[in-house]
PDB file of C-alpha atoms in Angstrom:
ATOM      1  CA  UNK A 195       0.000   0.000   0.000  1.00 67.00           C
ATOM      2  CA  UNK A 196       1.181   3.248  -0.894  1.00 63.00           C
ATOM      3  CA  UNK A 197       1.493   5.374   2.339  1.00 90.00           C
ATOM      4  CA  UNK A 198       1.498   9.144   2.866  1.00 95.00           C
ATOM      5  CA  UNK A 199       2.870   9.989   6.332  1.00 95.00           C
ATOM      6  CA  UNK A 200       2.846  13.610   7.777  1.00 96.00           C
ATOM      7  CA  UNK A 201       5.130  14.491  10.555  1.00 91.00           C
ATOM      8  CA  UNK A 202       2.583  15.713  13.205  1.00 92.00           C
ATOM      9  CA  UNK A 203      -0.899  15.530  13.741  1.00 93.00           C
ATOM     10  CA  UNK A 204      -1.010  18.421  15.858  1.00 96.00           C
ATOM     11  CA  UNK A 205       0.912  21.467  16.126  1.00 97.00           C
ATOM     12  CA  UNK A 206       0.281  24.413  18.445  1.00 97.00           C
ATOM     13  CA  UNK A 207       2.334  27.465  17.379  1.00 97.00           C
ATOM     14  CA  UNK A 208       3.348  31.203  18.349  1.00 97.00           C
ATOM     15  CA  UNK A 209       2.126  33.904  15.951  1.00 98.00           C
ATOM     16  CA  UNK A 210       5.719  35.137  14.257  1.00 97.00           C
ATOM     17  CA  UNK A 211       6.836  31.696  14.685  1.00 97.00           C
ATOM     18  CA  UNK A 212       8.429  29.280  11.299  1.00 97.00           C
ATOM     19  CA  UNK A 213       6.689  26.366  10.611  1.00 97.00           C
ATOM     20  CA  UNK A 214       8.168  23.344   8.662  1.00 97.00           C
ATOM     21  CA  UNK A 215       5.284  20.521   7.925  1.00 98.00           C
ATOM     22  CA  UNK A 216       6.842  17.844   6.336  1.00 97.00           C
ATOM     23  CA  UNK A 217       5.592  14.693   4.552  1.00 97.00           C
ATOM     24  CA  UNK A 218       7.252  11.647   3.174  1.00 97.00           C
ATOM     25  CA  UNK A 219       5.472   9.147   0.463  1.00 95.00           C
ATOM     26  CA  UNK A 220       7.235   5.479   0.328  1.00 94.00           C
ATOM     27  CA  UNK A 221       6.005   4.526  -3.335  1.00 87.00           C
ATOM     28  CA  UNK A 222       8.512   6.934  -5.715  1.00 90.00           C
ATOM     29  CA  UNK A 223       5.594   9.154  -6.638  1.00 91.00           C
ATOM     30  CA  UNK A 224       6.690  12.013  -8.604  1.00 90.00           C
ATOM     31  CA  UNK A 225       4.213  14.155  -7.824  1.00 91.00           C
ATOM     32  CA  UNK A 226       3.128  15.708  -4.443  1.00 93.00           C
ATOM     33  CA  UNK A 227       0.834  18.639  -3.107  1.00 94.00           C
ATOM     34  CA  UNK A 228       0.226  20.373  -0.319  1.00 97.00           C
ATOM     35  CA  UNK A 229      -3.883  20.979   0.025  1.00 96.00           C
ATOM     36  CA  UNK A 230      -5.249  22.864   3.462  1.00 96.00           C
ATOM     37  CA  UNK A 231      -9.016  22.183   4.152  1.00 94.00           C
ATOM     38  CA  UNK A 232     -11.593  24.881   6.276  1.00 93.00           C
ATOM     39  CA  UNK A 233     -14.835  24.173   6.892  1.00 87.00           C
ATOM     40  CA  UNK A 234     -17.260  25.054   4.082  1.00 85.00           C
ATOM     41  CA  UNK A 235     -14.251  25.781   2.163  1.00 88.00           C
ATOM     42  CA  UNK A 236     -13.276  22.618   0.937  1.00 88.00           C
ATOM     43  CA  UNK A 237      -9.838  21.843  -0.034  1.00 92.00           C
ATOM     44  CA  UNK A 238      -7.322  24.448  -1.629  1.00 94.00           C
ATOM     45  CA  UNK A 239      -4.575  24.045  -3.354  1.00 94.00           C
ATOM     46  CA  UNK A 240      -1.244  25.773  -2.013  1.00 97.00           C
ATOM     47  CA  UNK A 241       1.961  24.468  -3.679  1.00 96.00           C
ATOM     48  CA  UNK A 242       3.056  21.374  -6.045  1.00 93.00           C
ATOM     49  CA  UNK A 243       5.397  19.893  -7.105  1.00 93.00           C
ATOM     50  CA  UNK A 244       5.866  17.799  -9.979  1.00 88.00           C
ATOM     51  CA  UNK A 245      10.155  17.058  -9.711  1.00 87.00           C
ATOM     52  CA  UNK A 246      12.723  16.963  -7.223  1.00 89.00           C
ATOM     53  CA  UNK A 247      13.749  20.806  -6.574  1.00 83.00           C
ATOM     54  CA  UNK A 248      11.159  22.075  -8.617  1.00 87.00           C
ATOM     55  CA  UNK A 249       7.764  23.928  -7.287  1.00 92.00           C
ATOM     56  CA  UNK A 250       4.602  25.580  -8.524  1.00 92.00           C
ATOM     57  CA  UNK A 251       1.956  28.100  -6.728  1.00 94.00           C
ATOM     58  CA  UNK A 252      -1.491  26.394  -6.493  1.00 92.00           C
ATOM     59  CA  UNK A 253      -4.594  28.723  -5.238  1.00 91.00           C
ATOM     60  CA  UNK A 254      -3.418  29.873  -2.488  1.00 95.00           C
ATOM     61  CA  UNK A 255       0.339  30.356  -1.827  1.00 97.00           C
ATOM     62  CA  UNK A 256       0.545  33.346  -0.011  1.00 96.00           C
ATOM     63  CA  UNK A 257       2.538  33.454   3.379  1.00 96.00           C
ATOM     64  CA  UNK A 258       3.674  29.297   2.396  1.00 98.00           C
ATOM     65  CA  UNK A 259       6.795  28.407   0.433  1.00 97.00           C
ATOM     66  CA  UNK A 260       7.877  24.565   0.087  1.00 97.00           C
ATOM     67  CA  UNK A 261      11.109  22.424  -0.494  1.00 96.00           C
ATOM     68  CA  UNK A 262      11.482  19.339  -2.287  1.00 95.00           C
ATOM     69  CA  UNK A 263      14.787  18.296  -2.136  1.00 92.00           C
ATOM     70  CA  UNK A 264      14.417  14.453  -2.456  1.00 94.00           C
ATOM     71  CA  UNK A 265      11.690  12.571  -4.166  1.00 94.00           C
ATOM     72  CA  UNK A 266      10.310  11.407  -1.255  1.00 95.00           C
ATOM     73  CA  UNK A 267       9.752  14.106   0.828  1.00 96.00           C
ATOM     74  CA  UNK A 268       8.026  17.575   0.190  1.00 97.00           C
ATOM     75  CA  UNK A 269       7.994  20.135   3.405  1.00 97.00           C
ATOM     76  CA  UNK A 270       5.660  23.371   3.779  1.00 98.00           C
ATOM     77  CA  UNK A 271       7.131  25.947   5.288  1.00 98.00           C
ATOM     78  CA  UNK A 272       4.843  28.961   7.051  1.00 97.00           C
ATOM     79  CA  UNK A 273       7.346  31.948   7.354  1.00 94.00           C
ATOM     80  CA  UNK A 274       5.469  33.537   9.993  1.00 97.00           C
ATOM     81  CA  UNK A 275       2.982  31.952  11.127  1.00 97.00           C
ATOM     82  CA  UNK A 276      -0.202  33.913  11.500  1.00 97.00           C
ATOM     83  CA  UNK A 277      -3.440  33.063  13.141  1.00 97.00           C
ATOM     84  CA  UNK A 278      -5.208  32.761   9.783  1.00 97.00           C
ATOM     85  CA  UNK A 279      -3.243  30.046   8.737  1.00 98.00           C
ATOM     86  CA  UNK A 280      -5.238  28.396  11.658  1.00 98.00           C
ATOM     87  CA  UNK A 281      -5.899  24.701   9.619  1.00 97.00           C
ATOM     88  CA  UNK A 282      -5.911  21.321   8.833  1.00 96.00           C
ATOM     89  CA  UNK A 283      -2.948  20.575   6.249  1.00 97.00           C
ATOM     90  CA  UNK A 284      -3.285  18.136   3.848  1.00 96.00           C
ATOM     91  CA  UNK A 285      -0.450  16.357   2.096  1.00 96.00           C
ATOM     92  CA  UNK A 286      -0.851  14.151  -1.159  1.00 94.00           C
ATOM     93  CA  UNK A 287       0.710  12.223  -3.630  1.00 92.00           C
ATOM     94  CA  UNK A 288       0.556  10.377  -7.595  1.00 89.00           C
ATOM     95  CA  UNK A 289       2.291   8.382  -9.112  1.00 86.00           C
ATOM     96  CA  UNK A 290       3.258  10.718 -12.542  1.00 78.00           C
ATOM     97  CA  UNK A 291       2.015  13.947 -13.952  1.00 70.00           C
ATOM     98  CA  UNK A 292      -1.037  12.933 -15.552  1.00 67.00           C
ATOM     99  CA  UNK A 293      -2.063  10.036 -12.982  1.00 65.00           C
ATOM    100  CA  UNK A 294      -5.069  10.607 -11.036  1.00 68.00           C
ATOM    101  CA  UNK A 295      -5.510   8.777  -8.462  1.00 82.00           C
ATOM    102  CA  UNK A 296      -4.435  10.569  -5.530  1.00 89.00           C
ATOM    103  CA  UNK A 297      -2.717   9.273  -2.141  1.00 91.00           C
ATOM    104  CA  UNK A 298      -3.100  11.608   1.276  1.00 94.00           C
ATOM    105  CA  UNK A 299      -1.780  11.724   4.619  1.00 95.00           C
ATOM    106  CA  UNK A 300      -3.299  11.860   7.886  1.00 93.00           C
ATOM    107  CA  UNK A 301      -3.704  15.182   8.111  1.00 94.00           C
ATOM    108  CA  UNK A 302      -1.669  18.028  10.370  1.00 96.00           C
ATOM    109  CA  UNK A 303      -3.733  20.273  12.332  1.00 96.00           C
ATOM    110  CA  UNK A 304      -2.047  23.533  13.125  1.00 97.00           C
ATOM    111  CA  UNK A 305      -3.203  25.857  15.443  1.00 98.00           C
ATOM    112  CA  UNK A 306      -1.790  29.446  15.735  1.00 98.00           C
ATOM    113  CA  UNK A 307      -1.685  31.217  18.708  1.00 97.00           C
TER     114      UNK A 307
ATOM    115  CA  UNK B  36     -10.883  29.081 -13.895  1.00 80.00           C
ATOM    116  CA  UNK B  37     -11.904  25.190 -12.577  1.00 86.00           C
ATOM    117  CA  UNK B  38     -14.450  24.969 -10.232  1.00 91.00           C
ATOM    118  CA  UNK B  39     -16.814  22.514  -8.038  1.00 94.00           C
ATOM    119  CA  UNK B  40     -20.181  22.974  -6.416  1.00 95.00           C
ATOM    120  CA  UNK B  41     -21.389  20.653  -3.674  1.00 93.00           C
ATOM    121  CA  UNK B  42     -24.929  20.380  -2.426  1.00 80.00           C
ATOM    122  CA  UNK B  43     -25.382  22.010   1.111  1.00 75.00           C
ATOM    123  CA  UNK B  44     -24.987  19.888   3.763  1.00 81.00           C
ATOM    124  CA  UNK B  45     -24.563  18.336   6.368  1.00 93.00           C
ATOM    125  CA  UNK B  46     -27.116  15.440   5.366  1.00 95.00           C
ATOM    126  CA  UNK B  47     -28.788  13.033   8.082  1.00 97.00           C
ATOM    127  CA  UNK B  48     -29.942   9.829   6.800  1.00 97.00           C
ATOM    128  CA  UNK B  49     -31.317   6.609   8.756  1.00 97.00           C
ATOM    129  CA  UNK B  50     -29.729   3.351   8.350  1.00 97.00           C
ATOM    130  CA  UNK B  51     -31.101   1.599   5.029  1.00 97.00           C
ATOM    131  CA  UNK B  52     -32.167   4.886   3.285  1.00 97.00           C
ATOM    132  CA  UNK B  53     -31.579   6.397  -0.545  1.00 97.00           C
ATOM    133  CA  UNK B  54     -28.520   8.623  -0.483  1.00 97.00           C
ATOM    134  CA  UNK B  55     -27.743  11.590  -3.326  1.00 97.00           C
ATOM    135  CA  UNK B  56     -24.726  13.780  -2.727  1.00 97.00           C
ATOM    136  CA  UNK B  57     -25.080  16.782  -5.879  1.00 97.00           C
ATOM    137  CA  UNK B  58     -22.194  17.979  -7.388  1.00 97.00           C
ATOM    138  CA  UNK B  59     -22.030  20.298 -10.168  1.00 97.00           C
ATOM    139  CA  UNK B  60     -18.640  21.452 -11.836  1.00 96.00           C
ATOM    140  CA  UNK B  61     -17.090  23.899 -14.488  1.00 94.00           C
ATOM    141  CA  UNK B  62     -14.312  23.508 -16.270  1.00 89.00           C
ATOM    142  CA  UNK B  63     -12.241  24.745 -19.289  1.00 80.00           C
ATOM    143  CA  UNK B  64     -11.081  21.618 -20.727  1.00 76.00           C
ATOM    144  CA  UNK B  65     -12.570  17.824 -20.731  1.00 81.00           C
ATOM    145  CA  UNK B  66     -12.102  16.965 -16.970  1.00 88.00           C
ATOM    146  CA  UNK B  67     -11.528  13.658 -15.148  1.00 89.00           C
ATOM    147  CA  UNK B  68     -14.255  13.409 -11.856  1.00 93.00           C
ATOM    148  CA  UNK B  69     -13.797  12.231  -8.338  1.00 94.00           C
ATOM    149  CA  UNK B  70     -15.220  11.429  -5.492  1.00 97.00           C
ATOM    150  CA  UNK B  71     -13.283  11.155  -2.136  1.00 96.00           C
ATOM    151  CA  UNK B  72     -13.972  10.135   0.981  1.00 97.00           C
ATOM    152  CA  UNK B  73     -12.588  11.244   4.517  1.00 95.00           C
ATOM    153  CA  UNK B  74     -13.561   9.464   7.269  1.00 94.00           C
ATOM    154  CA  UNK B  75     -13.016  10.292  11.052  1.00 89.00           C
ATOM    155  CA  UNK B  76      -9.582  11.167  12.058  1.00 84.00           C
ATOM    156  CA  UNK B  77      -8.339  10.316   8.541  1.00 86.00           C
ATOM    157  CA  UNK B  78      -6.612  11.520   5.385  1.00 88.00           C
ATOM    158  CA  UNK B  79      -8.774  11.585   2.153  1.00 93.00           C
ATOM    159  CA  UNK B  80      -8.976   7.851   0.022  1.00 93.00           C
ATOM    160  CA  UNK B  81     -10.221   7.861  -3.468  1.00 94.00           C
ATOM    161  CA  UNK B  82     -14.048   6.062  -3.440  1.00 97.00           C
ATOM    162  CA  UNK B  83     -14.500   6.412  -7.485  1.00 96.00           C
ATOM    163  CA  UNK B  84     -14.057   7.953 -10.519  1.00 93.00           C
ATOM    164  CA  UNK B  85     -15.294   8.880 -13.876  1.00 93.00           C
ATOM    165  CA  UNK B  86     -12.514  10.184 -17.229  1.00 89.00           C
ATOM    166  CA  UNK B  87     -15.130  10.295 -19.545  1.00 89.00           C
ATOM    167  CA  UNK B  88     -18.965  11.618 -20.495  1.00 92.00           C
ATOM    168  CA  UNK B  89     -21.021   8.666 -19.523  1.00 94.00           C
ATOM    169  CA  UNK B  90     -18.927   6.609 -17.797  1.00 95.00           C
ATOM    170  CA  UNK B  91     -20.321   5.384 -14.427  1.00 97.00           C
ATOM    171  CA  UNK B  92     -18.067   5.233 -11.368  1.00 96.00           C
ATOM    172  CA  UNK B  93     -19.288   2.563  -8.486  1.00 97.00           C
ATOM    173  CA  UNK B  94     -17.434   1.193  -5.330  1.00 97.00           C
ATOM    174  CA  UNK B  95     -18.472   0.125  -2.077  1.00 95.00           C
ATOM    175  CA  UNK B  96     -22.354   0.512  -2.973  1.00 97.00           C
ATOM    176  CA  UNK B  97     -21.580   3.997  -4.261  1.00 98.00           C
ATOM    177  CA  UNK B  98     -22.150   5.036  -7.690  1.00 98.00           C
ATOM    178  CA  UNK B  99     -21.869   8.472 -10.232  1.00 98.00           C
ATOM    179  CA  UNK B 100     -22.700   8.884 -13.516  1.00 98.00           C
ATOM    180  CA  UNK B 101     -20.177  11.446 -15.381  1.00 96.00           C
ATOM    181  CA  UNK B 102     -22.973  13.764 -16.878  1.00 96.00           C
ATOM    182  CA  UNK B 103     -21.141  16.206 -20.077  1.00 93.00           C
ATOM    183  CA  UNK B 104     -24.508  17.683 -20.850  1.00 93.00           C
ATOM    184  CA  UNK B 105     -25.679  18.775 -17.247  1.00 95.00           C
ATOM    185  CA  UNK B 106     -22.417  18.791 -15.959  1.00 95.00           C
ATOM    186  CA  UNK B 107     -22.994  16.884 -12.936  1.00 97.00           C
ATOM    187  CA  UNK B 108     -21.405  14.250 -10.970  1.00 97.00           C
ATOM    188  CA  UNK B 109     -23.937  13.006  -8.594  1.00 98.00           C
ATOM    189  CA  UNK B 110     -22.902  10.487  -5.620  1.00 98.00           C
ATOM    190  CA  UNK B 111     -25.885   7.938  -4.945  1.00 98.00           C
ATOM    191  CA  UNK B 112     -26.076   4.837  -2.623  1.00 98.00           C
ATOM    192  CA  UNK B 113     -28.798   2.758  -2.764  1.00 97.00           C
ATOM    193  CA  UNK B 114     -28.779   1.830   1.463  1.00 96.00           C
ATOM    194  CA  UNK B 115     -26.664   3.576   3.282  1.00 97.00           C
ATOM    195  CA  UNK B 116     -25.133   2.059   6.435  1.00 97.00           C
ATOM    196  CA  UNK B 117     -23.726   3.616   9.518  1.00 97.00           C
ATOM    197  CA  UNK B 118     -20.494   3.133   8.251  1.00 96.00           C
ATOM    198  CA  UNK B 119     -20.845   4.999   5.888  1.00 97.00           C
ATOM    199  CA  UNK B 120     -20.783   8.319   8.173  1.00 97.00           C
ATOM    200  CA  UNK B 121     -17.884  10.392   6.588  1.00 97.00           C
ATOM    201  CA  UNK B 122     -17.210  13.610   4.617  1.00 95.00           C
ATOM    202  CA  UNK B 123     -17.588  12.918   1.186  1.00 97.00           C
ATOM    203  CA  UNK B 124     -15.715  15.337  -1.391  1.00 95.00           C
ATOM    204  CA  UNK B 125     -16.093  15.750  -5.165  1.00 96.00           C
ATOM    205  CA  UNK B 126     -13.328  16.586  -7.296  1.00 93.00           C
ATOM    206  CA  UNK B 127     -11.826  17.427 -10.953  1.00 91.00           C
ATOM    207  CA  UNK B 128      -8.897  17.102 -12.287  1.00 87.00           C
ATOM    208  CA  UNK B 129      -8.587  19.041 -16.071  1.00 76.00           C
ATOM    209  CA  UNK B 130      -5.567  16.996 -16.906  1.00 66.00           C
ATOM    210  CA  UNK B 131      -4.005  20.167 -18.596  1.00 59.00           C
ATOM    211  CA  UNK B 132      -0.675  20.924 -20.186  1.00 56.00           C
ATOM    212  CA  UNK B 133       0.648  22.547 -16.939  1.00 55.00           C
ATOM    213  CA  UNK B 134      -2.194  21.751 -14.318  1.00 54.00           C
ATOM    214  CA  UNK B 135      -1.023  18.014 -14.724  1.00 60.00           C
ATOM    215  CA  UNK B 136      -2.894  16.014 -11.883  1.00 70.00           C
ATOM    216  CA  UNK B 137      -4.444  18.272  -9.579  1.00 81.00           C
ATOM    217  CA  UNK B 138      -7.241  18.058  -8.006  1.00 88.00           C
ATOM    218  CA  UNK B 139     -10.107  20.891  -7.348  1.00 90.00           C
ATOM    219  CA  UNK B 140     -12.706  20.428  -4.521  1.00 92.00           C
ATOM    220  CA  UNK B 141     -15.712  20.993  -3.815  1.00 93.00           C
ATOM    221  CA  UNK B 142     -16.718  21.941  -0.047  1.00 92.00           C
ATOM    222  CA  UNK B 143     -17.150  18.414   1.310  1.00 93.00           C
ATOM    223  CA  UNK B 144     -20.789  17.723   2.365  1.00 95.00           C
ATOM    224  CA  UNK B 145     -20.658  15.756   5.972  1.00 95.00           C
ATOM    225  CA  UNK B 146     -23.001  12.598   6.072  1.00 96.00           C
ATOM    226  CA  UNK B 147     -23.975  11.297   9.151  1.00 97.00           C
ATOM    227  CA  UNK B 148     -26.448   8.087   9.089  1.00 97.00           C
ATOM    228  CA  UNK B 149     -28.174   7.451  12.497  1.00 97.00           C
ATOM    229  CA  UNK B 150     -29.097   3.596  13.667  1.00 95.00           C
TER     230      UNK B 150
END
């Protein structure tokens, strides 16, 4: 079974404070995302990435930037954290650019305080 | 740009009864559909899909029809079981030259069924 796994699945932070979330897939997907989910909302897109060192904005990218420097892992990375970015955080994976079946983790819930 | 409409929920059902989850969508090119699942305390886990007008998408009891004309992706269970208490989520994914495989959500529409 492919498996997604996210680092935490809670985090309690400081306003001002960075914030790395990192996830790691185990099946030598090339693609990965980073989704965050509000009520009513749904799911939106923040970054992807589709190679190793290699990035692209989804919907939402302000105040988030990402690394990929292996295949397997993809990190988000809140500068400063604000209360806004109050969330669950959603990683996911496929297999290759055009594949669409899509693999998530657990789930991180961040809180900002 | 790509978008997704759920019907308002959440939705209470009792054990045994008809379930329909609407979903309506727009999109620029000829989209693949989705619909995911998220139970409890978990991640998201694909329940089934749909690449092309007409094809029908059925797991676990579930079905959709992919509708080009109406646009529409409907979710529908025939008896729905309290296991079956979950958010459900419908998706597209445009499979465009630089969009590639991701998805766009709709709002999730929470199902609880009751004993």
């Amino acid at each position: 079974d492919v498996k997604v796994t996210q680092s935490s699945r809670y985090l309690v932070k400081r306003t001002g404070e960075k914030v790395f979330l990192e996830c790691v897939q185990d099946m030598d997907h090339e693609n990965m995302f980073w989704y965050r989910q509000d009520p009513g909302l749904g799911l939106r897109l923040i970054y992807f990435s589709y190679d190793v060192k290699m990035k692209e904005k989804g919907d939402i990218p302000e105040g988030y930037s990402v690394s990929r420097e292996k295949k397997e892992r993809f990190s988000l990375i809140l500068e400063s954290a604000s209360t806004n970015q109050t969330s669950m955080y959603l990683c996911a994976s496929t297999k290759r650019r055009w594949e669409t079946e899509a693999f998530f983790g657990q789930g991180t819930r961040l809180t900002v305080v | 740009g790509d978008s997704v409409t759920q019907m308002e929920g959440p939705v209470t059902l009792s054990e045994e009864a008809f379930l329909t989850i609407n979903c309506t969508y727009t999109a620029t090119g000829y989209p693949s559909l989705f619909w995911y699942v998220q139970y409890p305390g978990e991640g998201l886990q694909l329940l089934l899909k749909a690449t092309k007008a007409d094809d029908k998408g059925s797991n676990k009891g579930f079905e959709a029809t992919y509708r080009k004309e109406t646009t529409s992706f409907h979710l529908e269970k025939g008896s729905v079981q309290v296991s079956d208490s979950a958010v459900y989520f419908c998706a597209l994914s445009d499979r465009g030259e630089t969009s590639g495989s991701r998805l766009t959500f709709g709002e999730g529409t929470q199902l609880t069924v009751n004993p």
